[in-house]
Coordinates of C-alpha atoms in Angstrom, one line a residue:
Chain A
M1 CA -111.5 23.1 13.6
K2 CA -110.2 22.5 10.1
P3 CA -111.4 24.9 7.4
I4 CA -114.5 23.8 5.6
K5 CA -115.2 24.2 1.9
Y6 CA -118.4 24.1 0.0
T7 CA -117.4 20.8 -1.6
D8 CA -117.0 19.3 1.9
L9 CA -120.6 20.2 2.6
E10 CA -121.7 18.8 -0.8
Q11 CA -119.8 15.5 -0.1
S12 CA -121.3 15.2 3.4
E13 CA -124.3 13.0 4.0
I14 CA -127.2 14.0 6.2
I15 CA -127.7 11.1 8.5
H16 CA -130.3 12.5 10.9
T17 CA -132.7 15.3 10.5
F18 CA -134.5 16.2 13.8
E19 CA -136.3 19.5 12.9
Y20 CA -137.5 20.4 9.5
Y21 CA -139.3 23.4 8.0
D22 CA -138.8 24.1 4.3
F23 CA -135.3 22.8 4.8
P24 CA -133.5 20.8 7.6
L25 CA -133.2 23.2 10.5
F26 CA -131.4 20.8 12.8
F27 CA -129.5 17.9 11.4
I28 CA -126.4 15.7 11.7
S29 CA -124.1 15.3 8.8
K30 CA -121.3 12.8 8.2
S31 CA -118.2 13.8 6.3
P32 CA -116.5 11.4 3.9
S33 CA -113.9 10.7 6.6
N34 CA -116.8 9.7 9.0
G35 CA -116.6 12.9 11.1
L36 CA -120.0 13.8 12.6
F37 CA -121.2 17.4 12.6
L38 CA -124.1 19.1 14.3
N39 CA -125.9 21.7 12.1
Y40 CA -128.4 24.0 13.9
Y41 CA -129.9 26.8 11.9
V42 CA -129.9 30.4 13.2
E43 CA -131.1 32.9 10.6
E44 CA -130.5 34.7 7.3
I45 CA -128.2 37.5 8.3
E46 CA -128.2 39.2 5.0
E47 CA -129.5 38.3 1.5
N48 CA -128.2 34.9 0.6
I49 CA -126.1 34.5 3.7
D50 CA -127.3 32.0 6.3
K51 CA -125.9 31.6 9.8
W52 CA -125.7 28.2 11.4
L53 CA -124.4 26.7 14.7
F54 CA -121.9 24.1 13.7
S55 CA -119.7 21.6 15.7
R56 CA -117.9 18.4 15.3
I57 CA -119.6 15.9 17.7
T58 CA -118.6 12.4 18.7
S59 CA -120.5 9.2 18.0
K60 CA -121.2 8.9 21.7
E61 CA -122.7 12.4 21.9
L62 CA -124.8 11.5 18.9
R63 CA -125.9 8.3 20.5
N64 CA -126.9 10.1 23.6
L65 CA -128.8 12.6 21.6
V66 CA -130.7 10.0 19.5
E67 CA -131.4 7.8 22.4
V68 CA -132.9 10.9 24.2
R69 CA -130.5 11.0 27.1
L70 CA -128.9 14.3 26.1
S71 CA -131.1 17.3 25.5
V72 CA -130.4 19.7 22.7
L73 CA -129.8 22.8 24.9
D74 CA -127.4 20.7 27.2
L75 CA -125.5 19.6 24.1
L76 CA -125.3 23.2 22.7
N77 CA -124.1 24.5 26.1
L78 CA -121.6 21.7 26.4
L79 CA -120.2 22.5 22.9
F80 CA -120.1 26.2 23.8
N81 CA -118.4 25.7 27.1
K82 CA -115.8 23.3 25.6
K83 CA -115.1 25.9 22.9
R84 CA -116.2 23.4 20.2
L85 CA -119.2 25.4 18.9
Y86 CA -118.8 27.6 15.7
H87 CA -120.8 29.9 13.6
L88 CA -120.9 28.7 10.1
Y89 CA -121.9 31.2 7.4
I90 CA -123.2 29.9 4.1
D91 CA -123.3 32.2 1.1
S92 CA -125.9 30.7 -1.3
A93 CA -124.8 32.9 -4.1
L94 CA -121.2 31.7 -4.0
N95 CA -120.2 29.3 -6.8
H96 CA -116.6 28.4 -6.0
P97 CA -116.7 24.9 -4.6
N98 CA -113.1 25.2 -3.2
E99 CA -113.8 28.5 -1.4
E100 CA -113.4 28.2 2.4
L101 CA -116.5 28.9 4.4
N102 CA -116.5 31.5 7.1
L103 CA -116.3 29.8 10.4
E104 CA -116.0 31.6 13.7
L105 CA -115.7 30.1 17.2
V106 CA -118.7 31.0 19.4
D107 CA -117.4 32.7 22.5
A108 CA -118.8 35.2 25.1
S109 CA -118.2 38.1 22.7
N110 CA -120.3 36.8 19.9
L111 CA -122.7 34.5 21.6
D112 CA -126.3 35.3 20.6
K113 CA -128.5 33.6 23.2
E114 CA -131.4 33.9 20.7
S115 CA -129.7 31.4 18.5
F116 CA -130.1 28.7 21.2
P117 CA -133.6 27.2 21.8
E118 CA -135.8 29.2 24.1
E119 CA -136.6 26.1 26.1
D120 CA -134.7 22.9 26.4
F121 CA -136.0 20.0 24.4
F122 CA -135.1 16.5 23.3
V123 CA -135.2 15.3 19.7
E124 CA -138.4 13.5 19.0
Y125 CA -138.3 12.3 15.4
D126 CA -135.8 11.5 12.7
Y127 CA -136.9 12.5 9.2
V128 CA -134.1 10.5 7.7
T129 CA -134.8 7.1 9.4
K130 CA -138.4 8.1 9.7
Q131 CA -138.6 6.9 13.3
N132 CA -139.9 8.3 16.5
L133 CA -137.0 8.7 19.0
V134 CA -137.7 7.3 22.4
K135 CA -135.5 7.3 25.5
V136 CA -133.2 4.4 25.9
E137 CA -132.2 4.0 29.5
Q138 CA -128.5 3.2 30.0
D139 CA -128.2 0.7 32.8
I140 CA -124.6 0.9 34.1
I141 CA -122.6 -2.0 35.4
D142 CA -122.9 -3.1 39.0
S143 CA -119.3 -2.6 40.1
S144 CA -119.8 -4.3 43.5
R145 CA -118.9 -7.7 41.9
F146 CA -117.5 -8.6 38.5
K147 CA -115.6 -11.5 37.1
M148 CA -112.3 -11.6 35.2
V149 CA -111.5 -14.8 33.3
L150 CA -108.0 -15.3 31.9
R151 CA -107.8 -18.2 29.5
D152 CA -104.8 -19.7 27.7
D153 CA -104.9 -22.2 24.8
R154 CA -105.2 -25.2 27.1
N155 CA -107.9 -23.6 29.2
S156 CA -105.6 -24.1 32.2
H157 CA -106.8 -23.9 35.8
D158 CA -103.5 -22.3 36.8
I159 CA -101.6 -19.2 35.8
S160 CA -98.2 -17.7 36.3
L161 CA -98.3 -15.7 39.4
D162 CA -96.3 -12.9 37.8
L163 CA -98.8 -12.6 34.9
F164 CA -101.8 -12.8 37.3
L165 CA -100.4 -10.0 39.5
E166 CA -99.4 -7.9 36.5
V167 CA -102.9 -8.1 34.8
L168 CA -104.6 -7.4 38.2
S169 CA -102.3 -4.4 38.8
N170 CA -102.9 -3.1 35.3
L171 CA -106.6 -3.7 35.7
K172 CA -106.7 -1.6 38.9
E173 CA -104.6 1.1 37.2
S174 CA -107.0 1.2 34.2
I175 CA -110.1 1.5 36.4
N176 CA -108.5 4.3 38.5
D177 CA -107.3 6.2 35.4
I178 CA -110.8 6.0 34.1
A179 CA -112.2 7.1 37.5
Y180 CA -109.8 10.1 37.3
D181 CA -111.1 11.0 33.8
I182 CA -114.7 10.7 35.1
G183 CA -113.9 12.7 38.2
S184 CA -112.3 15.5 36.2
K185 CA -115.2 15.6 33.8
L186 CA -118.0 15.2 36.4
M187 CA -116.7 17.1 39.4
G188 CA -113.7 19.0 38.1
Q189 CA -111.4 17.1 40.4
K190 CA -110.0 13.6 40.9
P191 CA -112.2 11.3 42.9
T192 CA -111.5 11.4 46.7
H193 CA -111.0 7.7 47.0
E194 CA -108.9 5.4 45.0
I195 CA -110.8 2.4 43.8
N196 CA -109.4 -0.8 45.3
L197 CA -110.0 -4.3 44.1
R198 CA -110.6 -7.3 46.4
V199 CA -110.3 -10.8 45.2
H200 CA -113.6 -12.5 46.2
S201 CA -113.3 -16.1 45.2
L202 CA -111.4 -18.2 42.7
Q203 CA -113.3 -20.5 40.4
P204 CA -112.2 -23.6 38.5
S205 CA -112.5 -24.0 34.7
S206 CA -110.1 -21.6 32.9
F207 CA -108.8 -19.1 35.4
G208 CA -111.6 -16.9 36.7
I209 CA -111.9 -14.7 39.7
W210 CA -114.6 -12.6 41.2
L211 CA -113.5 -9.1 42.1
I212 CA -115.1 -6.6 44.4
T213 CA -114.5 -2.9 44.1
E214 CA -113.9 -0.7 47.2
P215 CA -115.0 1.6 48.7
M216 CA -118.2 -0.4 49.1
E217 CA -120.3 2.5 50.2
P218 CA -122.6 4.0 47.5
D219 CA -120.8 6.8 45.7
L220 CA -123.0 9.9 45.0
F221 CA -121.5 10.3 41.5
E222 CA -121.4 6.5 40.9
V223 CA -117.7 6.8 39.9
P224 CA -116.8 3.1 40.5
E225 CA -119.8 2.0 38.5
K226 CA -119.1 4.5 35.7
S227 CA -115.4 3.6 35.7
L228 CA -116.0 -0.1 35.3
N229 CA -118.7 0.7 32.7
N230 CA -116.3 2.7 30.7
L231 CA -113.6 0.0 30.9
F232 CA -116.1 -2.5 29.6
K233 CA -117.1 0.0 26.9
L234 CA -113.5 0.8 25.9
I235 CA -112.6 -2.9 25.6
D236 CA -115.7 -3.4 23.5
D237 CA -114.9 -0.3 21.4
I238 CA -111.4 -1.7 20.8
Q239 CA -112.9 -4.8 19.3
H240 CA -115.7 -3.2 17.3
K241 CA -115.1 0.5 16.6
S242 CA -112.9 2.2 14.1
P243 CA -109.7 4.1 15.4
I244 CA -111.4 7.4 14.6
E245 CA -114.3 6.6 16.9
I246 CA -111.9 5.7 19.8
E247 CA -109.7 8.7 19.1
E248 CA -112.6 11.2 19.1
Q249 CA -113.4 10.0 22.6
I250 CA -110.0 11.2 23.7
D251 CA -109.7 14.3 21.5
I252 CA -113.3 15.6 21.3
D253 CA -115.5 14.5 24.1
E254 CA -112.5 13.8 26.5
E255 CA -114.1 10.5 27.7
Y256 CA -110.7 8.9 28.1
S257 CA -107.3 10.5 28.8
I258 CA -104.0 9.4 27.3
E259 CA -103.1 7.9 30.6
T260 CA -106.2 5.6 30.5
I261 CA -105.3 4.5 26.9
K262 CA -101.8 3.8 28.2
S263 CA -102.9 1.7 31.1
V264 CA -105.5 -0.3 29.2
K265 CA -102.9 -0.9 26.5
N266 CA -100.5 -2.2 29.1
M267 CA -103.1 -4.6 30.4
L268 CA -104.0 -5.8 27.0
K269 CA -100.4 -6.1 25.9
D270 CA -99.8 -8.6 28.8
I271 CA -102.7 -10.7 27.4
V272 CA -101.3 -10.6 23.9
D273 CA -97.7 -11.3 25.0
N274 CA -98.7 -14.3 26.9
D275 CA -101.2 -15.7 24.3
F276 CA -104.1 -15.4 26.6
S277 CA -107.7 -14.1 26.3
L278 CA -109.3 -11.8 28.8
T279 CA -113.1 -11.8 29.5
L280 CA -114.8 -9.4 31.9
E281 CA -118.2 -10.3 33.1
A282 CA -120.7 -8.3 35.2
N283 CA -124.4 -7.6 35.6
T284 CA -126.1 -4.3 35.1
K285 CA -127.1 -2.4 38.2
V286 CA -130.9 -2.0 37.7
Q287 CA -132.0 -4.8 35.4
M288 CA -129.3 -7.3 36.4
M289 CA -128.6 -8.0 32.7
P290 CA -125.4 -9.9 32.1
I291 CA -122.7 -8.0 30.2
E292 CA -119.5 -9.5 28.8
V293 CA -116.6 -8.1 26.9
K294 CA -113.8 -10.1 25.6
F295 CA -110.3 -9.5 24.3
D296 CA -109.0 -12.6 22.6
K297 CA -106.8 -13.7 19.7
A298 CA -109.3 -12.3 17.2
S299 CA -108.7 -8.9 18.7
Y300 CA -105.0 -9.0 19.2
S301 CA -104.4 -6.9 16.1
K302 CA -106.7 -4.2 17.6
L303 CA -104.0 -3.4 20.1
D304 CA -102.4 -1.6 17.2
V305 CA -105.2 0.9 17.4
L306 CA -104.1 1.9 20.9
N307 CA -100.5 1.8 19.9
K308 CA -101.2 4.1 17.0
I309 CA -103.1 6.5 19.2
L310 CA -100.2 6.6 21.8
K311 CA -97.7 7.0 19.0
D312 CA -99.7 9.9 17.4
K313 CA -100.1 11.6 20.7
S314 CA -96.4 11.3 21.5
Q315 CA -94.3 14.5 21.1
K316 CA -90.7 15.2 20.5
L317 CA -90.0 18.9 20.6
T318 CA -86.5 20.3 19.9
E319 CA -85.5 23.9 20.1
E320 CA -82.4 25.9 20.5
I321 CA -82.4 28.4 23.3
D322 CA -79.9 31.1 24.4
V323 CA -79.2 31.3 28.1
E324 CA -77.1 33.4 30.4
G325 CA -76.1 32.5 33.9
V326 CA -73.3 30.9 35.9
L327 CA -71.6 27.7 34.9
T328 CA -71.7 25.9 38.2
S329 CA -70.1 22.5 37.3
I330 CA -68.3 20.8 34.5
N331 CA -67.2 17.2 34.2
T332 CA -64.8 16.8 31.3
S333 CA -64.4 13.1 31.9
Y334 CA -68.0 12.1 32.0
N335 CA -69.2 14.9 29.7
K336 CA -71.6 16.7 32.1
F337 CA -72.4 20.3 32.7
R338 CA -74.6 22.4 35.0
I339 CA -75.7 26.0 34.5
S340 CA -77.7 28.2 36.8
T341 CA -79.6 30.3 34.3
T342 CA -81.3 33.6 34.7
S343 CA -84.2 32.6 32.6
I344 CA -85.0 28.8 33.1
G345 CA -83.4 28.0 36.4
E346 CA -81.0 25.2 36.9
I347 CA -80.2 23.0 33.9
G348 CA -77.9 20.1 33.4
G349 CA -76.9 18.0 30.5
K350 CA -74.1 17.0 28.1
M351 CA -71.8 18.9 25.8
S352 CA -72.4 18.3 22.1
K353 CA -70.2 15.7 20.4
E354 CA -68.4 18.5 18.6
I355 CA -67.5 20.4 21.8
F356 CA -66.6 17.2 23.7
K357 CA -64.3 16.2 20.8
E358 CA -62.7 19.6 20.6
L359 CA -62.2 19.6 24.3
K360 CA -60.4 16.2 24.1
K361 CA -58.0 17.2 21.4
D362 CA -57.5 21.0 22.0
N363 CA -56.2 22.1 25.4
N364 CA -57.1 25.7 24.5
L365 CA -60.8 24.9 25.0
Q366 CA -61.3 25.7 28.7
F367 CA -64.2 26.2 31.1
R368 CA -64.0 28.5 34.1
V369 CA -66.1 27.3 37.1
P370 CA -67.9 28.9 38.7
S371 CA -68.0 31.7 36.2
S372 CA -70.6 33.5 34.1
I373 CA -71.5 32.0 30.8
K374 CA -73.5 32.8 27.6
A375 CA -74.6 29.6 26.0
T376 CA -76.7 28.1 23.2
I377 CA -78.5 25.0 24.4
K378 CA -80.4 22.4 22.4
K379 CA -83.5 21.5 24.5
E380 CA -85.3 18.3 23.7
I381 CA -88.6 17.4 25.3
V382 CA -89.8 13.9 24.8
N383 CA -93.2 12.6 25.7
D384 CA -93.3 9.1 24.3
Y385 CA -96.5 7.4 25.5
L386 CA -95.8 4.3 23.5
E387 CA -92.3 3.6 24.8
E388 CA -93.1 5.4 28.1
E389 CA -90.2 7.7 27.9
Y390 CA -90.6 11.2 29.3
Y391 CA -87.7 13.5 29.7
E392 CA -86.1 16.9 29.0
K393 CA -82.6 16.8 27.7
Y394 CA -80.2 19.7 27.4
T395 CA -77.1 19.7 25.1
L396 CA -74.5 22.5 25.2
I397 CA -73.8 23.4 21.6
H398 CA -72.0 26.8 21.9
F399 CA -70.7 28.9 24.8
E400 CA -68.8 32.0 25.6
Q401 CA -67.2 32.9 28.9
P402 CA -65.6 36.3 29.7
E403 CA -61.8 36.3 29.8
Chain B
M1 CA -151.0 17.0 -13.2
V2 CA -148.0 19.1 -13.9
F3 CA -146.1 20.4 -10.8
K4 CA -145.0 24.0 -10.3
S5 CA -141.4 22.9 -10.2
Q6 CA -141.7 20.1 -12.6
T7 CA -138.6 20.9 -14.6
D8 CA -136.4 20.8 -11.6
M9 CA -137.8 17.7 -10.1
P10 CA -135.4 14.7 -9.9
E11 CA -136.6 11.1 -10.4
S12 CA -138.9 9.7 -7.8
C13 CA -140.0 13.2 -6.8
P14 CA -142.5 13.7 -5.2
P15 CA -142.0 10.5 -3.1
S16 CA -144.4 7.7 -3.6
N17 CA -146.1 8.3 -0.2
A18 CA -147.2 11.8 -1.2
A19 CA -151.0 12.0 -2.0
P20 CA -153.5 14.7 -2.8
N21 CA -155.9 15.3 0.2
N22 CA -157.7 18.1 1.9
V23 CA -156.0 19.0 5.2
E24 CA -157.3 21.6 7.6
P25 CA -156.0 23.2 9.7
V26 CA -152.4 23.6 8.6
Y27 CA -150.0 26.2 10.0
R28 CA -147.4 28.3 8.1
F29 CA -145.0 30.9 9.5
I30 CA -145.5 34.2 7.7
E31 CA -143.0 36.9 7.0
N32 CA -145.3 39.9 7.7
E33 CA -148.4 40.5 9.7
T34 CA -150.7 39.1 7.1
V35 CA -150.3 36.2 4.7
G36 CA -148.8 37.0 1.4
E37 CA -147.6 35.3 -1.7
I38 CA -144.0 35.5 -0.5
D39 CA -145.0 33.1 2.3
F40 CA -145.4 30.2 -0.2
L41 CA -142.0 30.3 -1.9
N42 CA -140.0 27.1 -1.6
H43 CA -136.4 26.8 -0.6
K44 CA -135.2 26.8 -4.2
E45 CA -137.3 29.8 -5.1
R46 CA -135.8 31.6 -2.1
K47 CA -132.4 30.9 -3.8
K48 CA -131.1 29.0 -0.9
R49 CA -128.3 26.4 -1.1
Y50 CA -129.3 22.8 -0.5
P51 CA -127.5 19.5 -1.0
S52 CA -128.1 18.1 -4.4
E53 CA -129.7 14.9 -3.0
K54 CA -132.2 17.1 -1.3
T55 CA -133.5 18.8 -4.4
C56 CA -136.9 17.1 -4.0
E57 CA -137.4 18.4 -0.5
A58 CA -136.1 21.9 -1.5
L59 CA -139.0 22.1 -4.0
A60 CA -141.7 21.5 -1.4
I61 CA -143.1 24.0 1.1
S62 CA -143.6 23.1 4.8
F63 CA -146.7 23.3 7.0
F64 CA -147.3 22.1 10.5
T65 CA -150.4 20.1 11.1
T66 CA -150.6 20.8 14.9
T67 CA -150.1 24.0 16.8
R68 CA -147.8 22.1 19.2
A69 CA -145.4 21.3 16.3
A70 CA -145.5 25.0 15.1
Q71 CA -145.0 26.4 18.6
R72 CA -142.1 24.0 19.2
A73 CA -140.3 25.2 16.0
G74 CA -141.1 28.8 17.0
R75 CA -139.4 28.4 20.3
N76 CA -136.4 26.5 19.0
F77 CA -135.1 28.5 16.0
K78 CA -134.2 32.1 15.9
N79 CA -135.5 32.5 12.3
L80 CA -139.0 31.5 13.5
K81 CA -138.9 33.1 17.0
G82 CA -141.4 36.0 17.2
K83 CA -143.0 35.2 13.8
I84 CA -146.7 34.6 13.5
F85 CA -147.9 31.3 12.2
A86 CA -151.1 31.6 10.2
E87 CA -153.8 28.9 10.1
G88 CA -155.2 27.8 6.8
K89 CA -155.8 24.8 4.6
I90 CA -154.6 22.8 1.7
T91 CA -156.7 20.9 -0.8
S92 CA -156.4 17.9 -3.0
E93 CA -156.4 20.4 -6.0
C94 CA -153.3 22.4 -4.9
G95 CA -150.7 19.6 -4.8
I96 CA -149.7 16.4 -3.2
H97 CA -148.2 16.0 0.2
N98 CA -146.9 13.7 2.9
I99 CA -147.1 14.1 6.6
E100 CA -144.5 13.1 9.2
N101 CA -144.5 13.9 12.8
G102 CA -146.8 16.9 12.6
H103 CA -144.9 18.3 9.6
L104 CA -146.4 18.4 6.0
N105 CA -144.4 18.7 2.9
L106 CA -146.4 20.0 -0.1
W107 CA -145.4 19.9 -3.8
L108 CA -147.6 22.4 -5.5
F109 CA -149.3 21.9 -8.8
Q110 CA -148.7 24.4 -11.6
G111 CA -151.0 27.4 -11.8
V112 CA -152.2 27.1 -8.2
D113 CA -152.8 30.3 -6.3
M114 CA -151.6 29.0 -2.9
L115 CA -152.5 32.2 -1.1
K116 CA -156.1 31.8 -2.1
V117 CA -156.1 28.0 -1.3
F118 CA -154.6 28.6 2.1
L119 CA -157.0 31.3 3.0
G120 CA -160.0 29.3 1.7
E121 CA -160.8 32.0 -0.9
E122 CA -160.9 29.6 -3.8
D123 CA -163.9 27.9 -2.2
R124 CA -165.7 31.1 -1.9
G125 CA -164.9 32.0 -5.5
E126 CA -166.5 28.6 -6.7
T127 CA -169.6 29.0 -4.7
N128 CA -170.3 32.5 -5.7

């Protein structure tokens, strides 16, 4: 967590207060950059110094709390287990607004069970909005049958087979990536069955198809339903939420993995590149309420949100490492080398431009193969989620071989 | 009437829904085994930090109007766990208040001996 200053607290807005006694004991604050923070009072530990439980939470966690689906103790335990819960110490006597507050991660060594509620409870009332808080049931999507409509400008009844197959394939990949995220979160492992799609029937007017998910047997953890639910939600979020709200579902509450963002981006990119609109329609499982999400021309620019996330998450790491080992092969025509190192195993790559140039003009530069070698290698690790490039690259920049 | 914290009160404080009424019973967590004057200090008097937009609330003192609300707070927060909550009363003469969800915020009038009001000793004084 980033350091917090007194001015940050001053500039934050209290958007919900759930418990109050002389002062708000349990409240949610919103920072000027729209970050949401849980504040739960513990005690005065010495004169003027108050201790709080403090954590960044996501808008989804807040919604689950306010809609009385997530209890307070469950939320605190989740934050603690995910190493997201901090002790925040506030010194009332301090008058330096730019002074950083004392924040410490709550872990097994400093966890004070007394600082958590004695019994679990749900929030009941919000002193800010002055409303009683009641449970809002979340009816998830019935995954056994849903409709995908692909529409071009002319509302054609036909579609390019390549595009159709590409979108279906990306749709299946997106649902399975989400299922993987859910499985990892819910069961600590990937789901046992891949979710397959079956085309149920085609329908005229635009290009719409009903799809059925497999396996059709009820799933104890409702993974297919939850996966489709989250796909609908993500598409809706892309259209309506700010990038920060989508990003926090990846970074903070780990609702979506980077793989999911990538596959959904690929699916939507097909829609954008071919000037189509995508509509997904389904009914909720219990109340059979129709749900529809759409990605159309008005949302095309929102694809940038996903692109930006993928770009921000991409990494390019470069480091120079010294290795020792045996030079096992060298190809001076095609500029390739291979070293069996004692520290990082077999590596292969190219010589630096400088070495290669030197080699071409100076016959004194020689390699002995196989022979021991001490070398300095430039190691590049590229994880580019946007361009989908993933590689490790080794460049030989200096070497010594015994005479 | 002049309020105890009149000089610190921002505009629109106390809020327009606050009114003077007799309320009994009310419950207040106390610091020691018996009720004392220290138990009626507001957040500002206790020299605690509060957001500037919450000045009005920081000048009020809290009571619960049901034992359920008091017990709930006592179970949930370490600063209240193990503390006794005392039963007492507030009167229309001691200040104005509003009640939300079993919680009462009281803005005291100047010169009120809240300890006596809470314990009902002011009534006894008048009748004697």
